[in-house]
Coordinates of C-alpha atoms and ligand atoms in Angstrom, one line a residue:
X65 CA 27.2 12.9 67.8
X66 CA 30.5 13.8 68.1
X67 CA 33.4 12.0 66.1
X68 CA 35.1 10.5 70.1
X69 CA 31.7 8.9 70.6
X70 CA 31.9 6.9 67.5
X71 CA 33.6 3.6 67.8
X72 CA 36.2 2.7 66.1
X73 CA 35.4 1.2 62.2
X74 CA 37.1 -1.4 60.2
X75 CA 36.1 -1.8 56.7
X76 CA 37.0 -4.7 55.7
X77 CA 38.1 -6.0 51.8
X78 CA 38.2 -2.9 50.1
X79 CA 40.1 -1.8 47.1
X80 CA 40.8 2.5 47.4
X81 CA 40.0 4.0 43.7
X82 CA 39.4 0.5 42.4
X83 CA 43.3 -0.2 42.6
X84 CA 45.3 -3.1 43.7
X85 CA 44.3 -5.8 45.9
X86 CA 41.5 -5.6 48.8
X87 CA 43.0 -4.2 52.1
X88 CA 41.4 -3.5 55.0
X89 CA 40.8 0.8 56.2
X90 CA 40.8 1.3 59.7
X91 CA 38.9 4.6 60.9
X92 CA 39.0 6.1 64.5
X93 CA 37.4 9.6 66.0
X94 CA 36.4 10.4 62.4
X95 CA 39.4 9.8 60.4
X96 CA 41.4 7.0 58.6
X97 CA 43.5 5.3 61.1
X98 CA 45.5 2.7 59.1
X99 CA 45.4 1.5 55.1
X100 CA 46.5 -2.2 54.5
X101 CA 46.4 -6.3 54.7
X102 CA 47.0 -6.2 58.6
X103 CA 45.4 -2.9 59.6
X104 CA 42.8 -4.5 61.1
X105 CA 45.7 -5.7 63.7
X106 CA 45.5 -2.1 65.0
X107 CA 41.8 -2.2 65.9
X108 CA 41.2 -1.2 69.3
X109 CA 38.4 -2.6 71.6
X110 CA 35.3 -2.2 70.6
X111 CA 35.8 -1.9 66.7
X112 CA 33.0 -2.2 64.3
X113 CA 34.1 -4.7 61.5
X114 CA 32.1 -4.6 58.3
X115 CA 33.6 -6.9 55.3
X116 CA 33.1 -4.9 51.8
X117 CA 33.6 -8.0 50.1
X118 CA 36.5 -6.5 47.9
X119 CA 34.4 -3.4 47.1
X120 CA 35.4 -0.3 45.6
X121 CA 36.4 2.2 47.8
X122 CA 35.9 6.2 47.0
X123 CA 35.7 9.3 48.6
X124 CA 32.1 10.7 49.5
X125 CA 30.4 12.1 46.9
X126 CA 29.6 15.5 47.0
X127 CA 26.4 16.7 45.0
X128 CA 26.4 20.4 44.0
X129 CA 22.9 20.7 43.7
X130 CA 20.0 19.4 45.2
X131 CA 16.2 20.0 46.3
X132 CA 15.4 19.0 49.6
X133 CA 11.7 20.8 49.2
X134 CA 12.3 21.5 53.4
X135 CA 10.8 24.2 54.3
X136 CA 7.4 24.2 52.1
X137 CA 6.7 21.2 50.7
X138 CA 7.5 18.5 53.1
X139 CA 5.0 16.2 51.4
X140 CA 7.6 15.7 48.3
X141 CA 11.0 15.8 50.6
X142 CA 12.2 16.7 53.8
X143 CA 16.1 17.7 55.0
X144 CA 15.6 14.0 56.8
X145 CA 14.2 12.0 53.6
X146 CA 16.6 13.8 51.3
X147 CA 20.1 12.9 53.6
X148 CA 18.6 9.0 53.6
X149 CA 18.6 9.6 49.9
X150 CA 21.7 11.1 49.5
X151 CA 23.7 8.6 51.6
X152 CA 21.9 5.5 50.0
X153 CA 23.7 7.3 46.7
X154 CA 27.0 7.8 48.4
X155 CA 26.6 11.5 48.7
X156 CA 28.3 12.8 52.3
X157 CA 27.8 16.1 51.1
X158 CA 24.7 17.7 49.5
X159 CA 24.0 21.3 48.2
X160 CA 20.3 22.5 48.9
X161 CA 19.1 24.6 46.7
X162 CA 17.4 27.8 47.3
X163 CA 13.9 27.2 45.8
X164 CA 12.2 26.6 49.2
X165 CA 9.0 27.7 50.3
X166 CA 10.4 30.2 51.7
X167 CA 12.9 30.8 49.6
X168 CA 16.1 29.9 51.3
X169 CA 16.7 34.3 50.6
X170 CA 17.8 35.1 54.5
X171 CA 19.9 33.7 57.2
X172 CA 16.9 32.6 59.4
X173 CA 16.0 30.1 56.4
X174 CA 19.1 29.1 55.5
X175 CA 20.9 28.8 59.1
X176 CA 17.6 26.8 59.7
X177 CA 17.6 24.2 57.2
X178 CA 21.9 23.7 58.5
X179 CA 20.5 23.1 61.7
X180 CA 18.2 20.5 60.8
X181 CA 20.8 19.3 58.4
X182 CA 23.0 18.9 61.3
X183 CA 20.3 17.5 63.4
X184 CA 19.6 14.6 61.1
X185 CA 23.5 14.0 60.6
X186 CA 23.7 11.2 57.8
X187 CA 25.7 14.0 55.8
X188 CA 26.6 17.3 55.3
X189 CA 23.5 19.4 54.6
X190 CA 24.5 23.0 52.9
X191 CA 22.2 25.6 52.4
X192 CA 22.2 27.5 48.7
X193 CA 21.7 31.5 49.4
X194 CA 19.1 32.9 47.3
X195 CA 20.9 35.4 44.9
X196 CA 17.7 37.5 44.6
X197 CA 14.9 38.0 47.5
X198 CA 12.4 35.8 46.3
X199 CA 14.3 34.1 43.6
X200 CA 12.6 37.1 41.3
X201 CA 15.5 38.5 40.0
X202 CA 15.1 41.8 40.9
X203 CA 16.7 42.4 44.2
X204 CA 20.2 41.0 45.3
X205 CA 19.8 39.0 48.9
X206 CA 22.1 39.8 52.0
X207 CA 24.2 37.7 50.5
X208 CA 27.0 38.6 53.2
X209 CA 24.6 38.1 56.5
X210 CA 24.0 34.6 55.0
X211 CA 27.7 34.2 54.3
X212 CA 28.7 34.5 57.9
X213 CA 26.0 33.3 59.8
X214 CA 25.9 29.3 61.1
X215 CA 25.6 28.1 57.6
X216 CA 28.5 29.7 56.3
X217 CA 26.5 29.6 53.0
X218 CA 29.3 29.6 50.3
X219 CA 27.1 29.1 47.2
X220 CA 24.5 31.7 45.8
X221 CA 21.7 30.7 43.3
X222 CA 18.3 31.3 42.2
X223 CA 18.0 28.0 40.7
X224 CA 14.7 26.9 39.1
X225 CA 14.6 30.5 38.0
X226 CA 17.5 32.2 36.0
X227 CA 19.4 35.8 37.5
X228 CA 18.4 37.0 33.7
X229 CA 19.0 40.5 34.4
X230 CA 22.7 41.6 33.1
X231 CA 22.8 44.4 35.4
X232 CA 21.7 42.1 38.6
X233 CA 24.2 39.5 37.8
X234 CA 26.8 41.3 37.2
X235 CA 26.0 42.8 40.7
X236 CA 25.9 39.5 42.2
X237 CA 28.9 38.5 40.4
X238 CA 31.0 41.6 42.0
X239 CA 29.3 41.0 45.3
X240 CA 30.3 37.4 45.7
X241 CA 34.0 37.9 44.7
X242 CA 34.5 40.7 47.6
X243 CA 32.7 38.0 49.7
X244 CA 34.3 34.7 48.5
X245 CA 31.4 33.0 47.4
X246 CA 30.0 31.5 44.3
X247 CA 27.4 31.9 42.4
X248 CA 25.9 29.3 40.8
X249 CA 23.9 30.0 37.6
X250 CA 20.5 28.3 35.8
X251 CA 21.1 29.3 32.6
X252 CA 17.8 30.0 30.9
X253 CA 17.0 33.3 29.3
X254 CA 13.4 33.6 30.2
X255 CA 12.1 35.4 26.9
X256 CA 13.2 32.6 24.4
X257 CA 11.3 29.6 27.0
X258 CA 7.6 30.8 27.4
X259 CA 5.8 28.1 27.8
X260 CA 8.7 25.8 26.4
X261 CA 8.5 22.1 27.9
X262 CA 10.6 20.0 25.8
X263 CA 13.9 20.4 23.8
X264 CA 13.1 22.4 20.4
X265 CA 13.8 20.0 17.6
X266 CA 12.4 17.3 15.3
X267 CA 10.5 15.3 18.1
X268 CA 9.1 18.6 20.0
X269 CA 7.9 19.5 16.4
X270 CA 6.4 15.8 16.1
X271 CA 4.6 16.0 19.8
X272 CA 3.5 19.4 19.3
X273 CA 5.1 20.6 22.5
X274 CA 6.6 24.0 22.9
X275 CA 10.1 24.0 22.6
X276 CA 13.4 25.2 24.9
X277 CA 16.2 26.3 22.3
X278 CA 19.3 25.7 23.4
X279 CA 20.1 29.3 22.6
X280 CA 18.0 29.7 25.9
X281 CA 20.9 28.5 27.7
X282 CA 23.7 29.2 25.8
X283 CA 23.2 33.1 25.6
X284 CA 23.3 33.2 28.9
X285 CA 26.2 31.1 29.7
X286 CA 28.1 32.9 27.1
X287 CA 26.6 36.2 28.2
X288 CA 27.9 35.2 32.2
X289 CA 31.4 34.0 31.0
X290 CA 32.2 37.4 30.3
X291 CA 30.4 39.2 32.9
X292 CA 32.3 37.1 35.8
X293 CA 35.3 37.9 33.4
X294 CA 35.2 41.2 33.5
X295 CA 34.1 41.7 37.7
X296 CA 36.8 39.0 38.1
X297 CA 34.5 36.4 39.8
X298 CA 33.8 33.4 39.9
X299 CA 31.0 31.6 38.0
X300 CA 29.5 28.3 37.6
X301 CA 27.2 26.7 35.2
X302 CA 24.1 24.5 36.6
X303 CA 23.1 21.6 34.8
X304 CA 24.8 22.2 31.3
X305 CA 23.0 20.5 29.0
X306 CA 24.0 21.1 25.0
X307 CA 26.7 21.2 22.6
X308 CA 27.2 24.8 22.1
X309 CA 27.5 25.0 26.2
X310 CA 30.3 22.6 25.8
X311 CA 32.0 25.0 23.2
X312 CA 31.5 28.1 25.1
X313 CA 32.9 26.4 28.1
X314 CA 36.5 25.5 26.2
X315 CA 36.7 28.9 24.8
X316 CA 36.0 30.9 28.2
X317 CA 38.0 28.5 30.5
X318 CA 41.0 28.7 27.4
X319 CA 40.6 32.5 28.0
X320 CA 41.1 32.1 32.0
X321 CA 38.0 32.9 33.0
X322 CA 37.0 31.6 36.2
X323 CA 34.0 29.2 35.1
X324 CA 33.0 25.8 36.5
X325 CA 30.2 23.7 35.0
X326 CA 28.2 20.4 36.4
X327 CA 26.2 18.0 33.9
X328 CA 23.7 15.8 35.5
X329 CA 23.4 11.9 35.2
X330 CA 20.1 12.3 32.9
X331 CA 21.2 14.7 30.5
X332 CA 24.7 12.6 30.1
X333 CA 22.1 9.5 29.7
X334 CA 18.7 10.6 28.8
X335 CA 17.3 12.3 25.4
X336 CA 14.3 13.9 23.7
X337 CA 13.2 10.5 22.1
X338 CA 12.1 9.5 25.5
X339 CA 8.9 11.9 25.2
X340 CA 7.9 9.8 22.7
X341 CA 5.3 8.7 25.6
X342 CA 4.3 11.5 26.7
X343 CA 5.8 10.9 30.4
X344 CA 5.6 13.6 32.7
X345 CA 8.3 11.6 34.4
X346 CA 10.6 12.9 31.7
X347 CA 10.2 16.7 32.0
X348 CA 13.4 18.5 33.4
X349 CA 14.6 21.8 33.2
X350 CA 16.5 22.7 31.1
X351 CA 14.8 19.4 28.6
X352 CA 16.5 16.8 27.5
X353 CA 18.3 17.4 24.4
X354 CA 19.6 15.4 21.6
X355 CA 21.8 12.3 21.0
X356 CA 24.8 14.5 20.0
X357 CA 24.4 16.8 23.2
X358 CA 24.5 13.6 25.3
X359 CA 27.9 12.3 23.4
X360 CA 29.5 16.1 24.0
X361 CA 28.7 16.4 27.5
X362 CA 30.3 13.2 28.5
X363 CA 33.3 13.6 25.9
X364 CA 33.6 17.0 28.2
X365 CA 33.2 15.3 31.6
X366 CA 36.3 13.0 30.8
X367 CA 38.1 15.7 29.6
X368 CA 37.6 18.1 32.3
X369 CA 35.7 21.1 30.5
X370 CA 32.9 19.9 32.6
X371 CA 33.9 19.8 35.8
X372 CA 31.7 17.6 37.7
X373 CA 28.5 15.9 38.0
X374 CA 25.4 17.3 40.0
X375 CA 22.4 15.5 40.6
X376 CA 19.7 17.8 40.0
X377 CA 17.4 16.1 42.5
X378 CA 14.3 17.3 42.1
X379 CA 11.4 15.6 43.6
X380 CA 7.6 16.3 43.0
X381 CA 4.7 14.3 44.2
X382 CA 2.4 11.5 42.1
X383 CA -0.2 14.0 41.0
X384 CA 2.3 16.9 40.1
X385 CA 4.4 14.3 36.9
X386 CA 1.4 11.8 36.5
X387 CA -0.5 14.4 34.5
X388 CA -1.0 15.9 30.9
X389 CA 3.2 16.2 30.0
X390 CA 2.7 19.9 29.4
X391 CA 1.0 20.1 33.1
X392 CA 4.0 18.1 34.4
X393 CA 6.4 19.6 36.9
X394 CA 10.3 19.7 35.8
X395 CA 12.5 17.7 37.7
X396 CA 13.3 13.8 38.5
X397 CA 15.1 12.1 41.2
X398 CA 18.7 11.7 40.8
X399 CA 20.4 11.2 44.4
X400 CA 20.1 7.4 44.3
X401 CA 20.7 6.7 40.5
X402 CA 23.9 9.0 40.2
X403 CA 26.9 6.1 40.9
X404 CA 25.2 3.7 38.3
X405 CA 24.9 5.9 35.9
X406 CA 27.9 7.7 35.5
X407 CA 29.9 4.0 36.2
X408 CA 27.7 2.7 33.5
X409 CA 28.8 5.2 30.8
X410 CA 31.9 5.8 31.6
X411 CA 34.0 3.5 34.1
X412 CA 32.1 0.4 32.6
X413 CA 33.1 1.5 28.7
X414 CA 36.7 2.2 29.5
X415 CA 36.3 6.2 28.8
X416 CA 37.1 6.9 32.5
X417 CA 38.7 5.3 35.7
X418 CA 37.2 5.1 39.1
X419 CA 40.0 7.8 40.5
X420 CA 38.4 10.2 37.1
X421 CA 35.0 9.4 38.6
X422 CA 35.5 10.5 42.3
X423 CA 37.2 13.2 40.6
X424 CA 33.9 14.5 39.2
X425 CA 31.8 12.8 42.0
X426 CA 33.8 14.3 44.9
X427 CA 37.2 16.0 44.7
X428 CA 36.2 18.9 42.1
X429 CA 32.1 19.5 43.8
X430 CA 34.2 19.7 46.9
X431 CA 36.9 22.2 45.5
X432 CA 34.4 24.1 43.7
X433 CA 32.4 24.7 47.2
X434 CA 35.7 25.4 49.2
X435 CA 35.1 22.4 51.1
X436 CA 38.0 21.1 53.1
X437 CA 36.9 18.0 54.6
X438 CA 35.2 16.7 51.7
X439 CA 36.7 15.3 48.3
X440 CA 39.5 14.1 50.4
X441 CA 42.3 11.4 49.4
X442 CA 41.7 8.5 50.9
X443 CA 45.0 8.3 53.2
X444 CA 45.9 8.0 56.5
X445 CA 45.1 11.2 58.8
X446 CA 42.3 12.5 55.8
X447 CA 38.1 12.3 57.4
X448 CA 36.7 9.4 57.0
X449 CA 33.9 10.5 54.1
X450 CA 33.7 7.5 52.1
X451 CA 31.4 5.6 49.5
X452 CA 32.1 1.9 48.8
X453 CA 31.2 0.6 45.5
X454 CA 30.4 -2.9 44.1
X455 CA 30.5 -2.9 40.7
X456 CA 29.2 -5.6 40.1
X457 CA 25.5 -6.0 41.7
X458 CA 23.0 -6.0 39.3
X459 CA 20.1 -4.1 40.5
X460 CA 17.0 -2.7 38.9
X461 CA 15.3 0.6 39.9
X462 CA 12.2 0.6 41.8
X463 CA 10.7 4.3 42.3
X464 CA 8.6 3.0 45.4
X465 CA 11.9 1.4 47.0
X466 CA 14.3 4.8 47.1
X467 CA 14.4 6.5 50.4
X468 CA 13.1 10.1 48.7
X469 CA 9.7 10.7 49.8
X470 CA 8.7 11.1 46.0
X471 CA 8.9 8.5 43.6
X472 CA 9.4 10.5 40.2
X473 CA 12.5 8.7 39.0
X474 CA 12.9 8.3 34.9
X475 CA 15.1 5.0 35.0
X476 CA 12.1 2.5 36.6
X477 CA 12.8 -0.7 35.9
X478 CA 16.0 -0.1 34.4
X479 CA 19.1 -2.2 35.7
X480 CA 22.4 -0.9 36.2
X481 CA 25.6 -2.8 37.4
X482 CA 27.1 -0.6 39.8
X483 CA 25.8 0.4 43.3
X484 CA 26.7 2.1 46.4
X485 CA 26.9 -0.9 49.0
X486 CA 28.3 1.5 51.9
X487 CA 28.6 5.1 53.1
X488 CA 30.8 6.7 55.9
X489 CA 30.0 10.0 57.4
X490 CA 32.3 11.4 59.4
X491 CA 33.9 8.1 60.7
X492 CA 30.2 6.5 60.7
X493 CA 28.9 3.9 58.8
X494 CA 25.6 5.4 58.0
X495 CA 24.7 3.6 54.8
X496 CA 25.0 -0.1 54.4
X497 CA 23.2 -2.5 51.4
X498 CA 21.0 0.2 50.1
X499 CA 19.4 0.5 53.8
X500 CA 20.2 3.7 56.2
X501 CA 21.7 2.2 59.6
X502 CA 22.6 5.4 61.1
Ligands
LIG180 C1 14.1 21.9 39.6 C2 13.1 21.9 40.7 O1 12.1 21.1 40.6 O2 13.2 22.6 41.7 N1 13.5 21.4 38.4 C3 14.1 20.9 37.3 O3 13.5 20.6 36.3 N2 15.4 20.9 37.2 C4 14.6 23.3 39.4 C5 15.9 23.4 38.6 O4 16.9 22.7 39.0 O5 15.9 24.2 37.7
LIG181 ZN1 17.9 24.6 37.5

């Protein structure tokens, strides 16, 4: 649907970044019309009033990385289930990773999965290129025919798996800045994780699982800082997840290099104590890690060394977590807890406002991408992508309840204060109470 067939929208009682007193946003063909007490005077014929009850109001969050499972696995997620997801969470922008079956590693995947994207429209839908054909790190993809085709596909990654090879990535690395791409890296040198399913410290050691060093990731992210260095690209850093990652990223950004980095909402919540059960639930590349990684990573997403947060969305189906932990897939749902979490740790304790969270939610995923009608200021003339915010709704999660086709979510029955009570896609109010009305 076009942005002219949309009628006009008045949201009603909301408070932009949390600021100030409730005004009313007026949004016509798509973009904000009027901000204030009496825009709703403006509203023409026709105009779809909803009252936000004094909600917060924030740009749409954009998510960096996600795993829609479409094509392949469409019993776990589809393009459709995944945008209901994402826009239930706020998201008008998602990133779908590459780890398809196919392997999103050609334009006829990933210009397919943009047109279904598009086809669904609750949000933007964009395809991850495959940086290697088959996500086996051997061969570098046609990364340019996916650049230009209908996708436009702007970020590269072979996420899930690791570009370990120096020589290939630094390949990849020169390739993408001639192109004016990213690539986007999962940091995990292969040869120190065989077999590795949990964090390697005291409570791996207790459980007797095999453990993930953290020197798995942070060779590599120390290893690509100087490789994008020295082919002067750009580089970015999936799912950081330890203290030394932290460290490395001061020193290489303090050196100019062009790195970004994302930290998901369970490794800034979540550690290693939770395997105490044995949970499949809580399995996740890279693993959680320790108390003190936890602390660093959210010390360096208020101070900007992290640049922003990336949900990591990976679902799997009942029988795939509900199994021997070892046997357990990696991954956990993340699209629908995101907002909570990150309000919870770090609006709600003072460490960061609401205009520092749609910094890290929206403006910087959308900068990182190149996206220009995303991560927008909410002002008059700017698209009308927006997530409104109560912050105070006390609401417990329910794994059965979330719109993702899979269930596997870590914070079941946990309650959080903050939720996403509506979402605006392109002028549309597609999201509304936790319920898709698009
Ligand atoms: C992801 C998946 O399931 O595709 N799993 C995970 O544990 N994070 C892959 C990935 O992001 O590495
Ligand atoms: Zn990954």
């Amino acid at each position: 649907m076009s942005p002219r067939q949309t009628p006009p929208l008045l949201l009603s009682r909301v408070r932009p970044y949390g600021e100030g007193d409730p005004v009313d946003v007026l949004v016509v063909d798509g973009r904000i019309a009027a901000i204030g007490p009496d825009a709703g005077a403006d509203a023409p014929d026709g105009t779809e009033t909803h009252d936000l009850g004094g909600a917060v109001l924030l740009p749409g969050f954009v998510d960096l990385h996600t795993h829609l499972r479409e094509p392949g696995r469409e019993d776990t997620e589809t393009i459709a289930t995944g945008s209901a997801a994402a826009v239930r969470g706020g998201y008008t922008a998602v990133f779908a990773m590459a780890n398809t079956q196919p392997a999103q590693d050609n334009q006829t995947v990933t210009d397919s999965v943009w047109r279904i994207g598009r086809e669904v429209g609750l949000c933007d839908v964009h395809p991850v290129g495959a940086v290697t054909v088959g996500l086996k790190g051997e061969q570098l993809t046609e990364m340019g025919q996916m650049a230009s085709g209908e996708a436009g596909v702007r970020i590269f990654s072979d996420d899930g798996m690791c570009v370990y090879d120096p020589l290939i990535m630094r390949r990849a690395l020169e390739y993408s800045a001639g192109l004016g791409v990213l690539v986007a890296q999962h940091a995990e040198e292969p040869r120190l994780t065989r077999g590795a399913v949990a964090h390697e410290g005291p409570t791996a050691a207790r459980l007797g699982l095999t453990g993930w060093p953290r020197s798995a990731e942070e060779s590599i992210v120390a290893r690509d800082a100087i490789l994008a260095r020295d082919a002067g690209a750009r580089v970015h850093i999936c799912h950081a997840s330890t203290t030394g990652t932290v460290e490395l990223l001061t020193w290489a950004k303090g050196q100019g290099i062009a790195i970004t980095a994302e930290v998901t909402p369970h490794h800034l919540l979540l550690d290693d104590t939770r395997l105490e059960t044995y949970d499949g639930v809580y399995r996740v590349n890279p693993p959680l890690r320790e108390e003190h990684d936890t602390l660093a990573l959210r010390r360096a997403l208020v101070e900007g060394v992290i640049d922003c947060v990336a949900t990591d969305h990976a679902p799997h189906a009942a029988q795939e977590k509900c199994c021997e932990f070892a046997a357990a897939r990696p991954g956990m749902l993340g699209l629908e807890t995101a907002l909570p979490i990150v309000a919870s740790l770090l609006v709600e304790t003072g460490d960061m406002t609401w205009r520092d969270l749609a910094r890290v939610m929206s403006t910087r995923p959308a900068e990182i991408a190149g996206l220009t009608d995303q991560g927008r200021p909410i002002e008059v003339g700017e698209p009308a992508n927006l997530a409104a915010v109560d912050p105070d709704s006390e609401w417990t999660v329910v794994g059965e309840e979330l719109a993702s086709l899979s269930a596997n979510t870590p914070y079941e029955g946990m309650s959080f204060s903050a939720r996403v009570v509506g979402t605006v896609y392109r002028g549309r109010l597609v999201s509304r109470d936790g319920e898709v009305v698009a």
